[in-house]
Amino acid sequence: MSIQYEEPALARSYGVVDSFPKDFGYGVEEPDIEEESTTSGNSKPRILLMGLRRSGKSSIQKVVFHKMSPNETLFLESTNKIYKDDISSSSFVNFQIWDFPGQVDFFDPTFDYEMIFRGTGALIFVIDAQDDYVEALGRLHLTVSRAYRVNPEINFEVFIHKVDGLSDDHKIETQRDVHQRANDDLADASLEKLHLSFYLTSIYDHSIFEAFSKVVQKLIPQLPTLENLVNIFISNSGIEKAFLFDVVSKIYIATDSSPVDMQSYELCCDMIDVVIDVSCIYGLREDGNGSAYDKESLAIIKLNNTTILYLKEVTKFLALVCILREESFEKKGLIDYNFHCFRKAIQEVFEVGSLTQRTGRLQLQPSSSNNSLSSVKLGVLNGSAV
């Protein structure tokens, strides 16, 4: 599908995170996995969601990966079992999320926490910023220290959550305090090599999607190749910023090397919402069959400040969303040619990623990665000379 839309205001944010049709997603969660063996999870990276009760773990998962409205999360019951959520849309976004209830003591002798940590790629610990977080910091230290001893390769992420109710100054002060206390505890335990990453998050804005994007990117072995491909594409197409999005969750799995501006990211997220909403209304067949997002999906939105948002389908679940000026868009033929080269290279990386998953190897073969990169580089540079 192709739409063109004149946007009257640049900074407008629709505030919608649940506009996708409910069947346009990853599937349902599977509860009660305490007895799952290490082999049943195959080779997918595992993300653990941990924290005290009512810290917002399940709400985060529902909003980011199941299109639940933030207001609906107010009616979620407290999690009383471990839930496994399979996130599989491509060879790049392909992992499991395990949601741990806050009251579970997974260090109990009857609980095989070593098995859990051994297969974990990232551990997200959620701290409620609107509550007294002294107890949460104690649990954080206990959790990450034991997990690190089992698996030093885990990426440890701390979401300082529910910051929507705090002033900007209070947010900064809370982040500084949590950062200082957590790292002091690690230093006292002689765990200086254990690195914690901190994010201010809320389900009521795009900060939770931005934070999850950073977490997921660390689990993608192809990330350097993807970033290089995006850099090559935009540098030869007159594009200012580009994001490679997973359209279901609206997390971006790669972007170019320029800094990420939150306003630009929000605009691109909103564009995905608009495209899917319009496609669901006008793009499906009369019998309701068809897909809200397919190989024909394309959208151009012209803002009132000479900026253009340009979205094109890359794979079934991936979209490239670009921000550029009107004068650069005059060479649309060149951009489309370069995009064709870009998509071809992405598909080659995709195929290599699928092959490594089938063979049980989680890393790209260097030769395949370099071949994909050099082929798109040649195509883009030739395109620039046309």
Short mmCIF file of C-alpha atoms in Angstrom, two decimals:
data_model
loop_
_atom_site.label_atom_id
_atom_site.label_comp_id
_atom_site.label_asym_id
_atom_site.label_seq_id
_atom_site.Cartn_x
_atom_site.Cartn_y
_atom_site.Cartn_z
CA MET A 1 0.00 0.00 0.00
CA SER A 2 1.08 3.60 -0.54
CA ILE A 3 -0.18 6.67 1.31
CA GLN A 4 0.74 10.32 1.28
CA TYR A 5 -0.25 12.47 4.23
CA GLU A 6 0.29 16.16 4.97
CA GLU A 7 1.18 16.61 8.66
CA PRO A 8 0.39 20.07 10.09
CA ALA A 9 2.75 20.00 13.07
CA LEU A 10 6.18 18.50 13.48
CA ALA A 11 6.26 17.85 17.21
CA ARG A 12 2.83 16.25 17.50
CA SER A 13 2.86 12.82 19.12
CA TYR A 14 -0.25 10.70 18.76
CA GLY A 15 0.39 8.98 22.11
CA VAL A 16 -0.83 5.69 20.69
CA VAL A 17 1.02 2.48 21.35
CA ASP A 18 -1.76 -0.07 20.87
CA SER A 19 -3.18 0.71 17.44
CA PHE A 20 -2.11 -2.52 15.75
CA PRO A 21 -4.77 -5.20 15.21
CA LYS A 22 -4.63 -7.75 17.99
CA ASP A 23 -3.74 -10.60 15.60
CA PHE A 24 -0.71 -8.67 14.29
CA GLY A 25 1.78 -9.85 16.86
CA TYR A 26 4.01 -12.56 18.19
CA GLY A 27 1.48 -14.92 19.79
CA VAL A 28 0.57 -15.75 23.37
CA GLU A 29 2.67 -16.35 26.42
CA GLU A 30 3.23 -19.73 27.97
CA PRO A 31 3.00 -19.90 31.78
CA ASP A 32 4.74 -22.04 34.33
CA ILE A 33 8.18 -22.92 32.97
CA GLU A 34 9.92 -23.89 36.18
CA GLU A 35 10.54 -27.40 34.89
CA GLU A 36 11.71 -26.43 31.42
CA SER A 37 15.04 -27.98 30.52
CA THR A 38 17.99 -26.15 29.06
CA THR A 39 17.49 -27.81 25.71
CA SER A 40 13.86 -26.82 25.18
CA GLY A 41 14.73 -23.15 24.84
CA ASN A 42 16.96 -23.96 21.81
CA SER A 43 19.55 -21.33 20.94
CA LYS A 44 17.40 -18.19 21.25
CA PRO A 45 18.79 -15.46 23.49
CA ARG A 46 16.84 -15.14 26.72
CA ILE A 47 15.80 -11.88 28.40
CA LEU A 48 14.82 -12.04 32.07
CA LEU A 49 12.42 -9.45 33.50
CA MET A 50 12.95 -9.19 37.27
CA GLY A 51 12.10 -6.81 40.08
CA LEU A 52 9.91 -6.43 43.14
CA ARG A 53 6.13 -6.85 43.07
CA ARG A 54 4.17 -4.12 41.30
CA SER A 55 7.30 -2.59 39.80
CA GLY A 56 5.76 -2.75 36.32
CA LYS A 57 7.44 -5.78 34.72
CA SER A 58 4.33 -7.35 33.18
CA SER A 59 3.03 -3.95 32.05
CA ILE A 60 6.26 -3.34 30.16
CA GLN A 61 6.03 -6.68 28.40
CA LYS A 62 2.36 -6.22 27.49
CA VAL A 63 2.79 -2.70 26.13
CA VAL A 64 5.95 -3.34 24.11
CA PHE A 65 5.24 -6.79 22.69
CA HIS A 66 1.46 -7.28 22.89
CA LYS A 67 0.13 -3.84 21.92
CA MET A 68 -1.74 -3.31 25.19
CA SER A 69 -2.78 0.26 25.97
CA PRO A 70 -0.91 1.69 28.98
CA ASN A 71 -4.25 2.42 30.63
CA GLU A 72 -5.28 -1.23 30.30
CA THR A 73 -2.26 -2.30 32.35
CA LEU A 74 -3.87 -0.76 35.42
CA PHE A 75 -6.16 -3.80 35.51
CA LEU A 76 -3.43 -6.44 35.23
CA GLU A 77 -3.31 -8.86 38.13
CA SER A 78 -0.04 -9.39 39.93
CA THR A 79 2.05 -12.11 38.24
CA ASN A 80 2.18 -15.30 40.31
CA LYS A 81 3.97 -17.60 37.87
CA ILE A 82 6.96 -17.33 35.60
CA TYR A 83 5.82 -16.53 32.07
CA LYS A 84 7.77 -17.29 28.92
CA ASP A 85 7.07 -15.12 25.89
CA ASP A 86 8.49 -16.19 22.52
CA ILE A 87 9.38 -13.16 20.39
CA SER A 88 10.08 -14.43 16.88
CA SER A 89 9.50 -12.20 13.87
CA SER A 90 12.82 -12.45 12.03
CA SER A 91 16.36 -13.72 12.40
CA PHE A 92 17.21 -10.39 14.07
CA VAL A 93 14.29 -10.11 16.53
CA ASN A 94 14.27 -13.64 17.84
CA PHE A 95 14.44 -14.24 21.58
CA GLN A 96 12.49 -15.25 24.69
CA ILE A 97 11.30 -13.05 27.54
CA TRP A 98 10.87 -14.65 30.96
CA ASP A 99 8.74 -12.60 33.32
CA PHE A 100 9.51 -13.43 36.96
CA PRO A 101 6.97 -12.62 39.70
CA GLY A 102 8.43 -10.41 42.37
CA GLN A 103 7.61 -12.76 45.23
CA VAL A 104 9.42 -15.79 43.78
CA ASP A 105 12.65 -16.69 45.54
CA PHE A 106 14.51 -18.19 42.60
CA PHE A 107 17.55 -18.71 44.81
CA ASP A 108 15.68 -21.33 46.80
CA PRO A 109 17.67 -24.62 46.81
CA THR A 110 14.85 -26.35 44.94
CA PHE A 111 15.08 -23.79 42.13
CA ASP A 112 17.67 -24.31 39.39
CA TYR A 113 18.73 -20.69 38.98
CA GLU A 114 22.04 -21.72 37.43
CA MET A 115 20.18 -23.25 34.49
CA ILE A 116 18.22 -20.03 34.02
CA PHE A 117 21.21 -17.69 34.13
CA ARG A 118 23.37 -19.95 32.00
CA GLY A 119 21.09 -19.44 29.00
CA THR A 120 20.43 -15.73 29.55
CA GLY A 121 21.51 -12.96 27.19
CA ALA A 122 20.14 -10.00 29.15
CA LEU A 123 18.74 -9.44 32.63
CA ILE A 124 16.42 -6.46 33.03
CA PHE A 125 15.81 -5.41 36.62
CA VAL A 126 12.86 -3.02 37.00
CA ILE A 127 12.88 -0.47 39.86
CA ASP A 128 9.77 1.57 40.69
CA ALA A 129 11.04 5.16 40.81
CA GLN A 130 7.87 6.34 42.59
CA ASP A 131 8.45 3.99 45.53
CA ASP A 132 11.14 3.62 48.17
CA TYR A 133 13.76 1.68 46.21
CA VAL A 134 16.08 0.66 49.06
CA GLU A 135 14.70 -2.89 49.09
CA ALA A 136 14.80 -3.00 45.30
CA LEU A 137 18.48 -2.06 45.28
CA GLY A 138 19.22 -4.88 47.73
CA ARG A 139 17.42 -7.38 45.51
CA LEU A 140 19.18 -5.95 42.45
CA HIS A 141 22.60 -6.51 44.00
CA LEU A 142 21.75 -10.06 45.10
CA THR A 143 20.36 -10.94 41.67
CA VAL A 144 23.09 -9.53 39.44
CA SER A 145 25.96 -10.73 41.64
CA ARG A 146 24.75 -14.34 41.60
CA ALA A 147 23.87 -14.19 37.91
CA TYR A 148 27.32 -12.77 37.07
CA ARG A 149 29.05 -15.62 38.86
CA VAL A 150 27.06 -18.13 36.80
CA ASN A 151 27.30 -16.30 33.47
CA PRO A 152 29.61 -13.24 33.17
CA GLU A 153 28.41 -12.67 29.58
CA ILE A 154 24.94 -11.48 30.65
CA ASN A 155 24.05 -7.88 29.80
CA PHE A 156 22.68 -6.28 32.99
CA GLU A 157 20.08 -3.57 32.40
CA VAL A 158 18.30 -1.48 35.05
CA PHE A 159 14.99 0.17 34.13
CA ILE A 160 14.24 3.05 36.53
CA HIS A 161 10.55 2.82 35.79
CA LYS A 162 7.38 4.90 36.22
CA VAL A 163 9.26 8.18 35.84
CA ASP A 164 6.26 9.78 34.12
CA GLY A 165 5.13 10.99 37.56
CA LEU A 166 8.43 12.74 38.31
CA SER A 167 9.71 16.17 37.37
CA ASP A 168 12.74 16.40 35.09
CA ASP A 169 14.99 17.37 38.00
CA HIS A 170 13.66 14.52 40.12
CA LYS A 171 14.26 12.06 37.26
CA ILE A 172 17.91 13.07 36.98
CA GLU A 173 18.41 12.97 40.74
CA THR A 174 16.76 9.53 41.01
CA GLN A 175 18.89 8.11 38.21
CA ARG A 176 22.06 9.52 39.79
CA ASP A 177 21.15 8.11 43.21
CA VAL A 178 20.25 4.64 41.91
CA HIS A 179 23.39 4.56 39.75
CA GLN A 180 25.62 5.58 42.65
CA ARG A 181 24.15 3.17 45.20
CA ALA A 182 24.08 0.19 42.85
CA ASN A 183 27.68 0.63 41.76
CA ASP A 184 28.84 1.24 45.33
CA ASP A 185 27.30 -2.09 46.33
CA LEU A 186 29.15 -3.82 43.48
CA ALA A 187 32.43 -2.16 44.45
CA ASP A 188 32.00 -3.30 48.06
CA ALA A 189 31.57 -6.86 46.77
CA SER A 190 34.66 -6.57 44.50
CA LEU A 191 32.50 -6.81 41.38
CA GLU A 192 33.81 -3.73 39.56
CA LYS A 193 33.89 -5.65 36.26
CA LEU A 194 30.12 -6.12 36.39
CA HIS A 195 28.63 -3.33 34.27
CA LEU A 196 25.09 -2.03 34.78
CA SER A 197 23.26 0.06 32.17
CA PHE A 198 20.55 2.44 33.44
CA TYR A 199 17.46 3.74 31.62
CA LEU A 200 14.64 6.07 32.65
CA THR A 201 11.44 4.45 31.39
CA SER A 202 7.67 4.83 31.31
CA ILE A 203 4.95 2.96 29.45
CA TYR A 204 3.15 6.26 28.84
CA ASP A 205 5.71 7.54 26.33
CA HIS A 206 8.28 6.11 23.93
CA SER A 207 11.05 5.80 26.50
CA ILE A 208 10.26 2.14 27.15
CA PHE A 209 10.56 1.34 23.43
CA GLU A 210 13.84 3.23 23.21
CA ALA A 211 15.23 1.33 26.23
CA PHE A 212 14.13 -2.05 24.90
CA SER A 213 15.68 -1.19 21.54
CA LYS A 214 19.06 -0.74 23.25
CA VAL A 215 18.65 -4.04 25.12
CA VAL A 216 17.68 -6.04 22.04
CA GLN A 217 20.48 -4.57 19.92
CA LYS A 218 23.06 -6.02 22.31
CA LEU A 219 21.66 -9.49 21.55
CA ILE A 220 21.96 -9.14 17.77
CA PRO A 221 25.34 -10.47 16.57
CA GLN A 222 24.69 -8.93 13.14
CA LEU A 223 24.32 -5.41 14.61
CA PRO A 224 27.65 -3.98 13.29
CA THR A 225 26.79 -5.18 9.80
CA LEU A 226 23.27 -3.74 9.97
CA GLU A 227 24.55 -0.38 11.21
CA ASN A 228 27.14 -0.23 8.44
CA LEU A 229 24.48 -0.96 5.84
CA VAL A 230 22.27 1.84 7.17
CA ASN A 231 25.22 4.25 7.22
CA ILE A 232 26.12 3.42 3.62
CA PHE A 233 22.51 3.82 2.51
CA ILE A 234 21.86 7.24 4.07
CA SER A 235 25.26 8.71 3.16
CA ASN A 236 24.61 8.01 -0.52
CA SER A 237 20.93 9.00 -0.53
CA GLY A 238 20.86 12.42 1.13
CA ILE A 239 18.96 11.07 4.16
CA GLU A 240 19.43 12.67 7.57
CA LYS A 241 18.32 9.79 9.83
CA ALA A 242 17.09 6.23 9.35
CA PHE A 243 15.79 3.51 11.67
CA LEU A 244 15.39 -0.20 10.92
CA PHE A 245 12.21 -1.01 12.86
CA ASP A 246 10.53 -4.18 13.98
CA VAL A 247 7.02 -3.00 13.07
CA VAL A 248 5.22 -5.15 15.64
CA SER A 249 6.99 -3.86 18.74
CA LYS A 250 8.25 -0.54 17.29
CA ILE A 251 11.70 -1.18 18.70
CA TYR A 252 14.50 -0.31 16.30
CA ILE A 253 17.11 -3.00 15.77
CA ALA A 254 19.59 -0.69 14.02
CA THR A 255 20.12 2.94 13.11
CA ASP A 256 22.89 5.04 11.61
CA SER A 257 25.84 6.41 13.57
CA SER A 258 24.33 9.86 14.25
CA PRO A 259 22.83 10.40 17.73
CA VAL A 260 19.23 9.35 18.28
CA ASP A 261 16.94 12.32 18.87
CA MET A 262 13.90 11.31 20.92
CA GLN A 263 11.57 13.53 18.89
CA SER A 264 12.70 11.92 15.62
CA TYR A 265 12.26 8.45 17.09
CA GLU A 266 8.74 9.31 18.28
CA LEU A 267 7.81 10.65 14.84
CA CYS A 268 8.96 7.42 13.19
CA CYS A 269 7.05 5.32 15.73
CA ASP A 270 3.92 7.38 15.09
CA MET A 271 4.35 6.90 11.36
CA ILE A 272 4.27 3.12 11.80
CA ASP A 273 1.02 3.49 13.76
CA VAL A 274 -0.49 5.60 10.98
CA VAL A 275 0.54 3.17 8.23
CA ILE A 276 -0.85 0.11 10.03
CA ASP A 277 -4.08 1.90 11.02
CA VAL A 278 -4.76 3.14 7.48
CA SER A 279 -3.82 -0.22 5.98
CA CYS A 280 -6.22 -2.05 8.31
CA ILE A 281 -9.05 0.24 7.20
CA TYR A 282 -8.35 0.55 3.47
CA GLY A 283 -5.70 -2.01 2.59
CA LEU A 284 -7.43 -5.31 3.35
CA ARG A 285 -9.73 -7.11 0.94
CA GLU A 286 -13.49 -7.01 1.38
CA ASP A 287 -13.50 -10.50 2.90
CA GLY A 288 -11.04 -9.30 5.54
CA ASN A 289 -8.15 -11.34 4.20
CA GLY A 290 -4.74 -9.94 3.46
CA SER A 291 -2.10 -8.37 5.64
CA ALA A 292 -1.87 -4.94 7.22
CA TYR A 293 1.82 -4.94 6.36
CA ASP A 294 3.30 -6.61 3.29
CA LYS A 295 5.86 -6.15 0.51
CA GLU A 296 3.77 -3.35 -1.01
CA SER A 297 3.75 -1.26 2.19
CA LEU A 298 5.11 2.20 1.56
CA ALA A 299 4.28 5.62 2.98
CA ILE A 300 5.36 9.23 2.49
CA ILE A 301 4.42 11.89 5.07
CA LYS A 302 5.29 15.51 4.33
CA LEU A 303 5.62 17.71 7.42
CA ASN A 304 5.12 21.46 7.40
CA ASN A 305 8.81 22.27 7.88
CA THR A 306 10.14 20.80 4.60
CA THR A 307 10.82 17.46 6.32
CA ILE A 308 9.68 14.16 4.82
CA LEU A 309 9.15 10.82 6.55
CA TYR A 310 9.62 7.87 4.20
CA LEU A 311 8.73 4.28 5.13
CA LYS A 312 9.40 1.18 3.04
CA GLU A 313 9.02 -2.52 3.74
CA VAL A 314 12.28 -4.46 4.13
CA THR A 315 11.02 -7.88 5.24
CA LYS A 316 7.74 -9.23 6.58
CA PHE A 317 8.30 -7.63 9.99
CA LEU A 318 10.99 -5.02 9.30
CA ALA A 319 10.59 -1.49 7.94
CA LEU A 320 13.11 1.23 7.14
CA VAL A 321 11.84 4.64 8.24
CA CYS A 322 13.83 7.63 6.97
CA ILE A 323 13.86 11.35 7.75
CA LEU A 324 15.01 13.66 4.96
CA ARG A 325 14.54 17.10 3.44
CA GLU A 326 12.27 17.86 0.48
CA GLU A 327 15.21 18.81 -1.73
CA SER A 328 16.80 15.41 -1.12
CA PHE A 329 13.52 13.66 -1.91
CA GLU A 330 13.58 15.17 -5.40
CA LYS A 331 16.03 12.36 -6.22
CA LYS A 332 13.47 9.70 -5.24
CA GLY A 333 14.62 7.43 -8.06
CA LEU A 334 18.14 7.36 -6.65
CA ILE A 335 16.82 6.73 -3.12
CA ASP A 336 14.65 3.86 -4.35
CA TYR A 337 17.55 2.31 -6.25
CA ASN A 338 19.80 2.56 -3.22
CA PHE A 339 17.03 1.11 -1.07
CA HIS A 340 16.77 -1.86 -3.45
CA CYS A 341 20.48 -2.53 -2.90
CA PHE A 342 20.03 -2.07 0.86
CA ARG A 343 17.10 -4.49 1.07
CA LYS A 344 18.97 -7.09 -0.97
CA ALA A 345 21.92 -6.91 1.42
CA ILE A 346 19.62 -7.13 4.46
CA GLN A 347 18.05 -10.26 3.02
CA GLU A 348 21.49 -11.78 2.56
CA VAL A 349 22.34 -11.07 6.20
CA PHE A 350 18.92 -12.44 7.14
CA GLU A 351 19.66 -15.70 5.31
CA VAL A 352 23.03 -16.05 7.00
CA GLY A 353 21.38 -15.43 10.38
CA SER A 354 18.78 -18.12 9.69
CA LEU A 355 21.51 -20.55 8.68
CA THR A 356 23.52 -19.94 11.86
CA GLN A 357 20.40 -20.52 13.96
CA ARG A 358 19.72 -23.85 12.26
CA THR A 359 23.30 -24.97 12.76
CA GLY A 360 23.36 -23.77 16.37
CA ARG A 361 26.00 -21.06 15.85
CA LEU A 362 24.93 -17.66 17.14
CA GLN A 363 27.59 -15.58 15.36
CA LEU A 364 27.71 -14.49 11.74
CA GLN A 365 30.47 -15.99 9.64
CA PRO A 366 32.86 -13.07 8.91
CA SER A 367 33.09 -13.84 5.21
CA SER A 368 29.32 -13.75 4.74
CA SER A 369 29.00 -10.49 6.66
CA ASN A 370 31.72 -8.79 4.64
CA ASN A 371 30.35 -10.01 1.33
CA SER A 372 26.92 -8.58 2.11
CA LEU A 373 28.41 -5.26 3.11
CA SER A 374 30.66 -4.89 0.09
CA SER A 375 27.87 -5.81 -2.36
CA VAL A 376 25.51 -3.11 -1.09
CA LYS A 377 28.35 -0.59 -0.96
CA LEU A 378 29.10 -1.16 -4.61
CA GLY A 379 25.43 -0.90 -5.54
CA VAL A 380 24.84 2.30 -3.63
CA LEU A 381 27.93 4.02 -4.97
CA ASN A 382 26.98 3.07 -8.50
CA GLY A 383 23.52 4.41 -7.81
CA SER A 384 24.96 7.74 -6.70
CA ALA A 385 26.72 8.10 -10.00
CA VAL A 386 23.58 7.58 -12.02
#
